[in-house]
Amino acid sequence: MGKRESVGVALLGAGTVGAGVAQTLADRADALARYGGRPLRLVGVLVRDTAKPRAGLQQDVRLTSDPTALPAADDVDIVIEAMGGEQPALSCIQSALRAGKHVVTANKLVMALHGPELIALAAERGVTLAFEASVGGGIPTIGPLVRDLAGNRITAVNAVINGTTNYMLTRMAREAASYEDALAEAQRNGYAEPDPTDDVDGKDAAYKLAILSTLAFRCTVREPDVYREGIRGLDAADFEYARELGYVIKLLATSRLRDGAVQARVHPAFLPERHPLAKVDGVYNAVELEGDLVGWTMLQGPGAGASPTTSAIVGDVLAIVRASATGSALSGYPDVRERVSILPVTDLETKYYLRLRAYDKPGVMAQITGVLGEMGVSLASIIQKEVPEDAGTPAEVVIITHKARESAVQEAVRKLEALAVVYGAPKLVRIEDGSA
Amino acid sequence: MGKRESVGVALLGAGTVGAGVAQTLADRADALARYGGRPLRLVGVLVRDTAKPRAGLQQDVRLTSDPTALPAADDVDIVIEAMGGEQPALSCIQSALRAGKHVVTANKLVMALHGPELIALAAERGVTLAFEASVGGGIPTIGPLVRDLAGNRITAVNAVINGTTNYMLTRMAREAASYEDALAEAQRNGYAEPDPTDDVDGKDAAYKLAILSTLAFRCTVREPDVYREGIRGLDAADFEYARELGYVIKLLATSRLRDGAVQARVHPAFLPERHPLAKVDGVYNAVELEGDLVGWTMLQGPGAGASPTTSAIVGDVLAIVRASATGSALSGYPDVRERVSILPVTDLETKYYLRLRAYDKPGVMAQITGVLGEMGVSLASIIQKEVPEDAGTPAEVVIITHKARESAVQEAVRKLEALAVVYGAPKLVRIEDGSA
């Protein structure tokens, strides 16, 4: 790559992100050449259908539907992977790295499952694997983490990192929208997929948290290491109580390193209104990093979208081109293959919000508080909404606990559910007020 | 530098930042060596008084009070400049770069006045000049701007970037503290210097804005190019009106690139309560960047302090060490020596808050509104506080304008001041509600 006059770029995938990248490479060719020191030349694009006309591509750009054709091609210096999904993306990335090509990827799934091995493979081949676009769309997160903050011992990552659910939760809080209405609206506006599972069940956030945690703590944290709960169980009442109590509900992605062990989890959480992440609304994302030197820092912006993702990809490409002008790979990522103990969520100690429905009979509160007391969970407050005396319908009881151990709280919830006076399953939401 | 087993580091300055860096290099030597690939060895420190005992320094570290001794020394690979001030810091940086040493500096004054030439000198010598610590303390700002967001055309920088004034303004807003009390408190808490001029008059913010604007727009913007007003003229009444009207007062540092010209200014501004920068309180800083691909992104954190500044310096040092492992300089900064037209503040179009005192006589409002109308400045609202009829003291009049041209508004203010019914100088504050 050091010898050619231009830098050969292959683009794998021509969906919204791929098309956005191709457009940007064409539109601002001059500015990118000036910044990188050499022109970027798009030599080929991996597409599903080679017959489909592609506007704006130069005549000499090779279109192929064969995933093996471009990663190792002689005239390719940098491979941009914008296919998504595990395969064939993973194989393409591996082939490209093995063939000595630099790789830029937006693929959070591949990085969350295979990141440490791919980073090591790139280092072994003396090339760069860059993946700023895999987390937080256009927000600079990975760069700051591995470079600007590299002198820190990073102790915690807290993030609102899924735009779909944040959009939905914002609607549910502001317009008292139901889960179903919020989802339908997100889908109408293109913020949620037709199958929203990965977003609403927290999997997308868990992928991103695994990547950030791996880099932050410099050890392997994979997606299955992340405890995960989605937003499906929340309803309008939870948002009402949250507001009454001075909280905002967010899908929190959080990980901590303590005594050499990592706890990583994605779940809805009550955040105090004044919490920086509580103010991140709609499709915006934010990542808080805690380090022993910097203290606290937060990076915020658009967490998804073709254009912000293109921003991150082109930033990575330019960094590689500038570094390779001197014949080297970009100073990349540390070796993160070391395994680390993962703490289960039952080890968590925090405050809890517990909402349940109970038949309003004499002694019912005594039974409920008795169960909690028995498990050593002490109460900060109880709210019982008045119901018409003859209604026969269960009353809603909301309990806020003092700091308690998750294992004890979960056991208490199981016991509460088994009580004859309790109707249905209690709803449990963790409260993160930063007092940990 | 590629050949030695360890990386020789010289530290210029042993004040709070210098001492923090020395401490960190010693405390986490192993972690830094692992991350950088080679150990860092502190070979010398430039101090004021070589006789003063220095705790925690290795025996073989050379202490010198001669600024010329270390920058060009054979066993030095990286020079960390933490002296502050223009001279001898500038000469030291120049000597070090000329001698082929990489330089890491926290010096905003030097970078705001001489940055473009120093960046070019470093590029010419094939070494790196890194200065993340010169803006925003530990907040990653320069890295994201020149690397992660390099694919963007950056169109605007908006920042709350001076911790001293932000602390003072937060106290004035929350506790209705006077300017004098807020300053005294900031000084007591170590957030303001005994001579607070550079902070309260906006000079510190202007240095940082010049650096950010230079990198954002890739052309030379120097501190004298930045229009500047400090916070001295604000008083409790302004904060009261701001709150009534739904605004927060911040010392805003903002620059824009439009039609190839830059407008850069530092002054108090009314920001709507929901504005992201309105929520940045106390000594925290935040930088908003607007780019055509990313849209909007904001970087937030501690804007000053020995430990956050050390975070930025050590991050820069590690990036240099990692890049130089492959024999190259860090992919640095673009050439920013090109000059750009600077637009005067009189070209600004925005809304304005105008507070004046006027004797409550018949026809006085007609005179005031007449002056504004004559200058083509249209009014959004007028508040006149009731005063006791027999008081003979002037009444306070607060005017919010629609969007108007600064030149017209300034002329109107001069004419208002000349009116016999107007008492004293009107107070003018720009309103930035993002509707530009």
mmCIF file of C-alpha atoms in Angstrom, chain B residues 208-426:
data_model
loop_
_atom_site.group_PDB
_atom_site.id
_atom_site.type_symbol
_atom_site.label_atom_id
_atom_site.label_comp_id
_atom_site.label_asym_id
_atom_site.label_seq_id
_atom_site.Cartn_x
_atom_site.Cartn_y
_atom_site.Cartn_z
ATOM 1 C CA LYS B 208 -9.044 27.001 23.074
ATOM 2 C CA LEU B 209 -11.595 28.061 20.471
ATOM 3 C CA ALA B 210 -8.782 29.200 18.163
ATOM 4 C CA ILE B 211 -7.161 25.743 18.442
ATOM 5 C CA LEU B 212 -10.422 23.861 17.858
ATOM 6 C CA SER B 213 -11.436 26.117 14.963
ATOM 7 C CA THR B 214 -8.064 25.714 13.278
ATOM 8 C CA LEU B 215 -8.395 21.928 13.341
ATOM 9 C CA ALA B 216 -12.115 21.877 12.569
ATOM 10 C CA PHE B 217 -11.934 24.145 9.556
ATOM 11 C CA ARG B 218 -8.370 23.208 8.549
ATOM 12 C CA CYS B 219 -7.106 26.744 8.298
ATOM 13 C CA THR B 220 -5.364 29.176 10.596
ATOM 14 C CA VAL B 221 -7.586 30.772 13.213
ATOM 15 C CA ARG B 222 -5.594 32.574 15.874
ATOM 16 C CA GLU B 223 -6.644 33.937 19.214
ATOM 17 C CA PRO B 224 -6.827 37.579 18.000
ATOM 18 C CA ASP B 225 -9.293 36.385 15.316
ATOM 19 C CA VAL B 226 -11.751 35.481 18.055
ATOM 20 C CA TYR B 227 -14.238 38.193 19.087
ATOM 21 C CA ARG B 228 -14.231 38.255 22.856
ATOM 22 C CA GLU B 229 -16.428 39.495 25.719
ATOM 23 C CA GLY B 230 -16.081 38.287 29.303
ATOM 24 C CA ILE B 231 -18.577 37.755 32.096
ATOM 25 C CA ARG B 232 -17.776 40.822 34.221
ATOM 26 C CA GLY B 233 -20.845 42.802 33.205
ATOM 27 C CA LEU B 234 -23.421 40.187 34.231
ATOM 28 C CA ASP B 235 -25.400 40.634 37.394
ATOM 29 C CA ALA B 236 -28.038 38.808 39.400
ATOM 30 C CA ALA B 237 -30.889 40.475 37.483
ATOM 31 C CA ASP B 238 -29.701 38.960 34.197
ATOM 32 C CA PHE B 239 -29.842 35.474 35.690
ATOM 33 C CA GLU B 240 -33.312 36.140 37.040
ATOM 34 C CA TYR B 241 -34.623 37.313 33.664
ATOM 35 C CA ALA B 242 -32.889 34.411 31.910
ATOM 36 C CA ARG B 243 -34.660 31.937 34.174
ATOM 37 C CA GLU B 244 -38.014 33.691 33.746
ATOM 38 C CA LEU B 245 -37.602 33.512 29.994
ATOM 39 C CA GLY B 246 -36.456 29.865 29.957
ATOM 40 C CA TYR B 247 -32.766 30.452 29.327
ATOM 41 C CA VAL B 248 -29.453 29.652 30.975
ATOM 42 C CA ILE B 249 -26.460 32.017 30.739
ATOM 43 C CA LYS B 250 -23.190 30.434 29.633
ATOM 44 C CA LEU B 251 -19.862 31.767 28.435
ATOM 45 C CA LEU B 252 -20.216 30.401 24.912
ATOM 46 C CA ALA B 253 -17.266 29.772 22.617
ATOM 47 C CA THR B 254 -18.579 29.329 19.121
ATOM 48 C CA SER B 255 -17.213 29.322 15.599
ATOM 49 C CA ARG B 256 -18.748 28.716 12.225
ATOM 50 C CA LEU B 257 -17.481 28.193 8.718
ATOM 51 C CA ARG B 258 -19.774 29.675 6.085
ATOM 52 C CA ASP B 259 -18.970 30.409 2.441
ATOM 53 C CA GLY B 260 -15.286 29.986 3.145
ATOM 54 C CA ALA B 261 -15.221 32.499 5.991
ATOM 55 C CA VAL B 262 -14.956 31.890 9.721
ATOM 56 C CA GLN B 263 -16.729 33.686 12.511
ATOM 57 C CA ALA B 264 -15.371 32.892 15.960
ATOM 58 C CA ARG B 265 -16.531 34.473 19.189
ATOM 59 C CA VAL B 266 -16.492 34.052 22.958
ATOM 60 C CA HIS B 267 -19.132 35.874 24.976
ATOM 61 C CA PRO B 268 -21.927 35.286 27.480
ATOM 62 C CA ALA B 269 -25.012 33.902 25.747
ATOM 63 C CA PHE B 270 -28.574 33.020 26.618
ATOM 64 C CA LEU B 271 -29.063 29.338 25.761
ATOM 65 C CA PRO B 272 -32.504 27.699 25.910
ATOM 66 C CA GLU B 273 -32.807 25.435 28.961
ATOM 67 C CA ARG B 274 -33.046 22.364 26.709
ATOM 68 C CA HIS B 275 -29.834 23.210 24.826
ATOM 69 C CA PRO B 276 -27.223 20.484 25.488
ATOM 70 C CA LEU B 277 -24.662 23.072 26.563
ATOM 71 C CA ALA B 278 -27.145 24.632 29.004
ATOM 72 C CA LYS B 279 -26.933 21.444 31.072
ATOM 73 C CA VAL B 280 -23.145 21.558 31.456
ATOM 74 C CA ASP B 281 -22.660 22.840 34.974
ATOM 75 C CA GLY B 282 -19.866 23.713 37.345
ATOM 76 C CA VAL B 283 -16.294 23.089 36.265
ATOM 77 C CA TYR B 284 -17.351 20.669 33.534
ATOM 78 C CA ASN B 285 -16.716 21.543 29.906
ATOM 79 C CA ALA B 286 -18.353 20.373 26.718
ATOM 80 C CA VAL B 287 -17.634 20.716 23.023
ATOM 81 C CA GLU B 288 -20.331 20.355 20.392
ATOM 82 C CA LEU B 289 -19.195 19.655 16.858
ATOM 83 C CA GLU B 290 -21.445 19.922 13.826
ATOM 84 C CA GLY B 291 -20.394 18.042 10.717
ATOM 85 C CA ASP B 292 -22.193 17.255 7.506
ATOM 86 C CA LEU B 293 -21.995 13.481 8.021
ATOM 87 C CA VAL B 294 -22.193 13.072 11.780
ATOM 88 C CA GLY B 295 -24.756 15.816 12.226
ATOM 89 C CA TRP B 296 -24.146 16.644 15.842
ATOM 90 C CA THR B 297 -21.849 15.219 18.476
ATOM 91 C CA MET B 298 -20.888 16.415 21.940
ATOM 92 C CA LEU B 299 -17.858 15.599 24.076
ATOM 93 C CA GLN B 300 -18.091 16.354 27.748
ATOM 94 C CA GLY B 301 -16.006 16.028 30.914
ATOM 95 C CA PRO B 302 -13.626 17.750 33.310
ATOM 96 C CA GLY B 303 -12.129 20.745 31.538
ATOM 97 C CA ALA B 304 -9.143 21.207 33.790
ATOM 98 C CA GLY B 305 -7.235 19.794 36.729
ATOM 99 C CA ALA B 306 -3.905 18.020 37.074
ATOM 100 C CA SER B 307 -5.303 14.534 36.791
ATOM 101 C CA PRO B 308 -7.527 14.977 33.695
ATOM 102 C CA THR B 309 -4.736 16.925 31.999
ATOM 103 C CA THR B 310 -2.351 14.072 32.814
ATOM 104 C CA SER B 311 -4.865 11.714 31.191
ATOM 105 C CA ALA B 312 -4.651 13.663 27.935
ATOM 106 C CA ILE B 313 -0.852 13.966 28.035
ATOM 107 C CA VAL B 314 -0.265 10.285 28.747
ATOM 108 C CA GLY B 315 -2.762 9.364 26.013
ATOM 109 C CA ASP B 316 -0.753 11.420 23.535
ATOM 110 C CA VAL B 317 2.538 9.907 24.726
ATOM 111 C CA LEU B 318 1.207 6.358 24.342
ATOM 112 C CA ALA B 319 -0.142 7.066 20.871
ATOM 113 C CA ILE B 320 3.286 8.308 19.819
ATOM 114 C CA VAL B 321 5.033 5.284 21.318
ATOM 115 C CA ARG B 322 2.641 2.858 19.637
ATOM 116 C CA ALA B 323 2.954 4.572 16.265
ATOM 117 C CA SER B 324 6.707 4.782 16.477
ATOM 118 C CA ALA B 325 6.952 1.053 17.145
ATOM 119 C CA THR B 326 6.622 0.780 13.377
ATOM 120 C CA GLY B 327 9.162 3.519 12.811
ATOM 121 C CA SER B 328 6.751 6.306 11.959
ATOM 122 C CA ALA B 329 5.369 9.467 13.425
ATOM 123 C CA LEU B 330 1.796 9.384 14.605
ATOM 124 C CA SER B 331 -0.536 10.214 11.764
ATOM 125 C CA GLY B 332 -0.698 13.810 12.835
ATOM 126 C CA TYR B 333 -2.584 16.899 11.935
ATOM 127 C CA PRO B 334 -3.377 18.344 8.546
ATOM 128 C CA ASP B 335 -1.531 21.390 7.303
ATOM 129 C CA VAL B 336 -3.510 24.283 8.724
ATOM 130 C CA ARG B 337 -1.349 27.188 7.598
ATOM 131 C CA GLU B 338 -3.846 28.464 5.042
ATOM 132 C CA ARG B 339 -5.384 31.772 6.068
ATOM 133 C CA VAL B 340 -9.132 32.245 6.008
ATOM 134 C CA SER B 341 -11.334 35.350 6.008
ATOM 135 C CA ILE B 342 -12.540 36.196 9.455
ATOM 136 C CA LEU B 343 -16.032 37.641 9.705
ATOM 137 C CA PRO B 344 -16.488 40.435 12.245
ATOM 138 C CA VAL B 345 -19.053 40.010 14.989
ATOM 139 C CA THR B 346 -21.047 42.866 13.441
ATOM 140 C CA ASP B 347 -22.008 40.396 10.678
ATOM 141 C CA LEU B 348 -23.763 38.149 13.187
ATOM 142 C CA GLU B 349 -27.510 37.677 12.969
ATOM 143 C CA THR B 350 -29.140 36.413 16.108
ATOM 144 C CA LYS B 351 -31.650 37.340 18.790
ATOM 145 C CA TYR B 352 -30.685 39.688 21.604
ATOM 146 C CA TYR B 353 -31.476 40.307 25.231
ATOM 147 C CA LEU B 354 -31.220 43.965 26.144
ATOM 148 C CA ARG B 355 -31.548 45.216 29.697
ATOM 149 C CA LEU B 356 -31.607 48.925 30.437
ATOM 150 C CA ARG B 357 -32.805 51.324 33.071
ATOM 151 C CA ALA B 358 -35.077 54.174 32.123
ATOM 152 C CA TYR B 359 -36.918 56.903 34.003
ATOM 153 C CA ASP B 360 -40.578 56.017 33.992
ATOM 154 C CA LYS B 361 -41.935 59.099 32.229
ATOM 155 C CA PRO B 362 -44.738 59.319 29.682
ATOM 156 C CA GLY B 363 -43.444 58.495 26.222
ATOM 157 C CA VAL B 364 -40.299 56.726 27.381
ATOM 158 C CA MET B 365 -41.305 53.365 25.875
ATOM 159 C CA ALA B 366 -42.124 55.122 22.631
ATOM 160 C CA GLN B 367 -38.633 56.610 22.553
ATOM 161 C CA ILE B 368 -36.950 53.274 23.268
ATOM 162 C CA THR B 369 -38.965 51.273 20.781
ATOM 163 C CA GLY B 370 -38.601 54.101 18.291
ATOM 164 C CA VAL B 371 -34.798 53.805 18.351
ATOM 165 C CA LEU B 372 -34.974 50.060 17.805
ATOM 166 C CA GLY B 373 -37.538 50.425 15.021
ATOM 167 C CA GLU B 374 -35.436 53.046 13.320
ATOM 168 C CA MET B 375 -32.505 50.592 13.259
ATOM 169 C CA GLY B 376 -34.721 47.834 11.846
ATOM 170 C CA VAL B 377 -34.555 45.769 15.035
ATOM 171 C CA SER B 378 -37.938 44.192 15.704
ATOM 172 C CA LEU B 379 -39.071 43.268 19.187
ATOM 173 C CA ALA B 380 -40.249 39.870 20.392
ATOM 174 C CA SER B 381 -41.116 41.021 23.921
ATOM 175 C CA ILE B 382 -40.658 43.796 26.445
ATOM 176 C CA ILE B 383 -40.755 43.367 30.205
ATOM 177 C CA GLN B 384 -40.992 46.446 32.390
ATOM 178 C CA LYS B 385 -40.797 45.874 36.134
ATOM 179 C CA GLU B 386 -43.185 47.993 38.168
ATOM 180 C CA VAL B 387 -41.508 50.533 40.425
ATOM 181 C CA PRO B 388 -43.042 52.581 43.243
ATOM 182 C CA GLU B 389 -44.582 55.652 41.562
ATOM 183 C CA ASP B 390 -42.822 58.158 43.716
ATOM 184 C CA ALA B 391 -39.468 56.462 43.728
ATOM 185 C CA GLY B 392 -37.755 58.636 41.168
ATOM 186 C CA THR B 393 -35.490 55.641 40.515
ATOM 187 C CA PRO B 394 -35.223 54.315 36.992
ATOM 188 C CA ALA B 395 -37.330 51.269 36.067
ATOM 189 C CA GLU B 396 -35.761 48.199 34.556
ATOM 190 C CA VAL B 397 -36.747 47.402 31.006
ATOM 191 C CA VAL B 398 -35.871 44.089 29.384
ATOM 192 C CA ILE B 399 -36.225 43.661 25.643
ATOM 193 C CA ILE B 400 -35.958 40.446 23.643
ATOM 194 C CA THR B 401 -35.494 41.077 19.928
ATOM 195 C CA HIS B 402 -36.322 38.941 16.956
ATOM 196 C CA LYS B 403 -33.362 37.931 14.866
ATOM 197 C CA ALA B 404 -31.420 41.077 13.973
ATOM 198 C CA ARG B 405 -28.062 42.110 12.626
ATOM 199 C CA GLU B 406 -25.436 42.776 15.271
ATOM 200 C CA SER B 407 -24.275 46.001 13.603
ATOM 201 C CA ALA B 408 -27.817 47.410 13.799
ATOM 202 C CA VAL B 409 -28.270 46.286 17.379
ATOM 203 C CA GLN B 410 -24.974 47.811 18.468
ATOM 204 C CA GLU B 411 -25.887 51.088 16.809
ATOM 205 C CA ALA B 412 -29.290 50.981 18.520
ATOM 206 C CA VAL B 413 -27.592 50.421 21.885
ATOM 207 C CA ARG B 414 -25.384 53.448 21.347
ATOM 208 C CA LYS B 415 -28.430 55.561 20.518
ATOM 209 C CA LEU B 416 -30.360 54.243 23.512
ATOM 210 C CA GLU B 417 -27.466 55.081 25.797
ATOM 211 C CA ALA B 418 -27.565 58.639 24.472
ATOM 212 C CA LEU B 419 -31.250 59.097 25.321
ATOM 213 C CA ALA B 420 -31.870 61.381 28.285
ATOM 214 C CA VAL B 421 -34.463 58.980 29.741
ATOM 215 C CA VAL B 422 -32.033 56.053 29.740
ATOM 216 C CA TYR B 423 -29.881 55.676 32.822
ATOM 217 C CA GLY B 424 -26.425 54.122 32.443
ATOM 218 C CA ALA B 425 -25.246 51.664 29.818
ATOM 219 C CA PRO B 426 -27.692 49.081 28.456
#
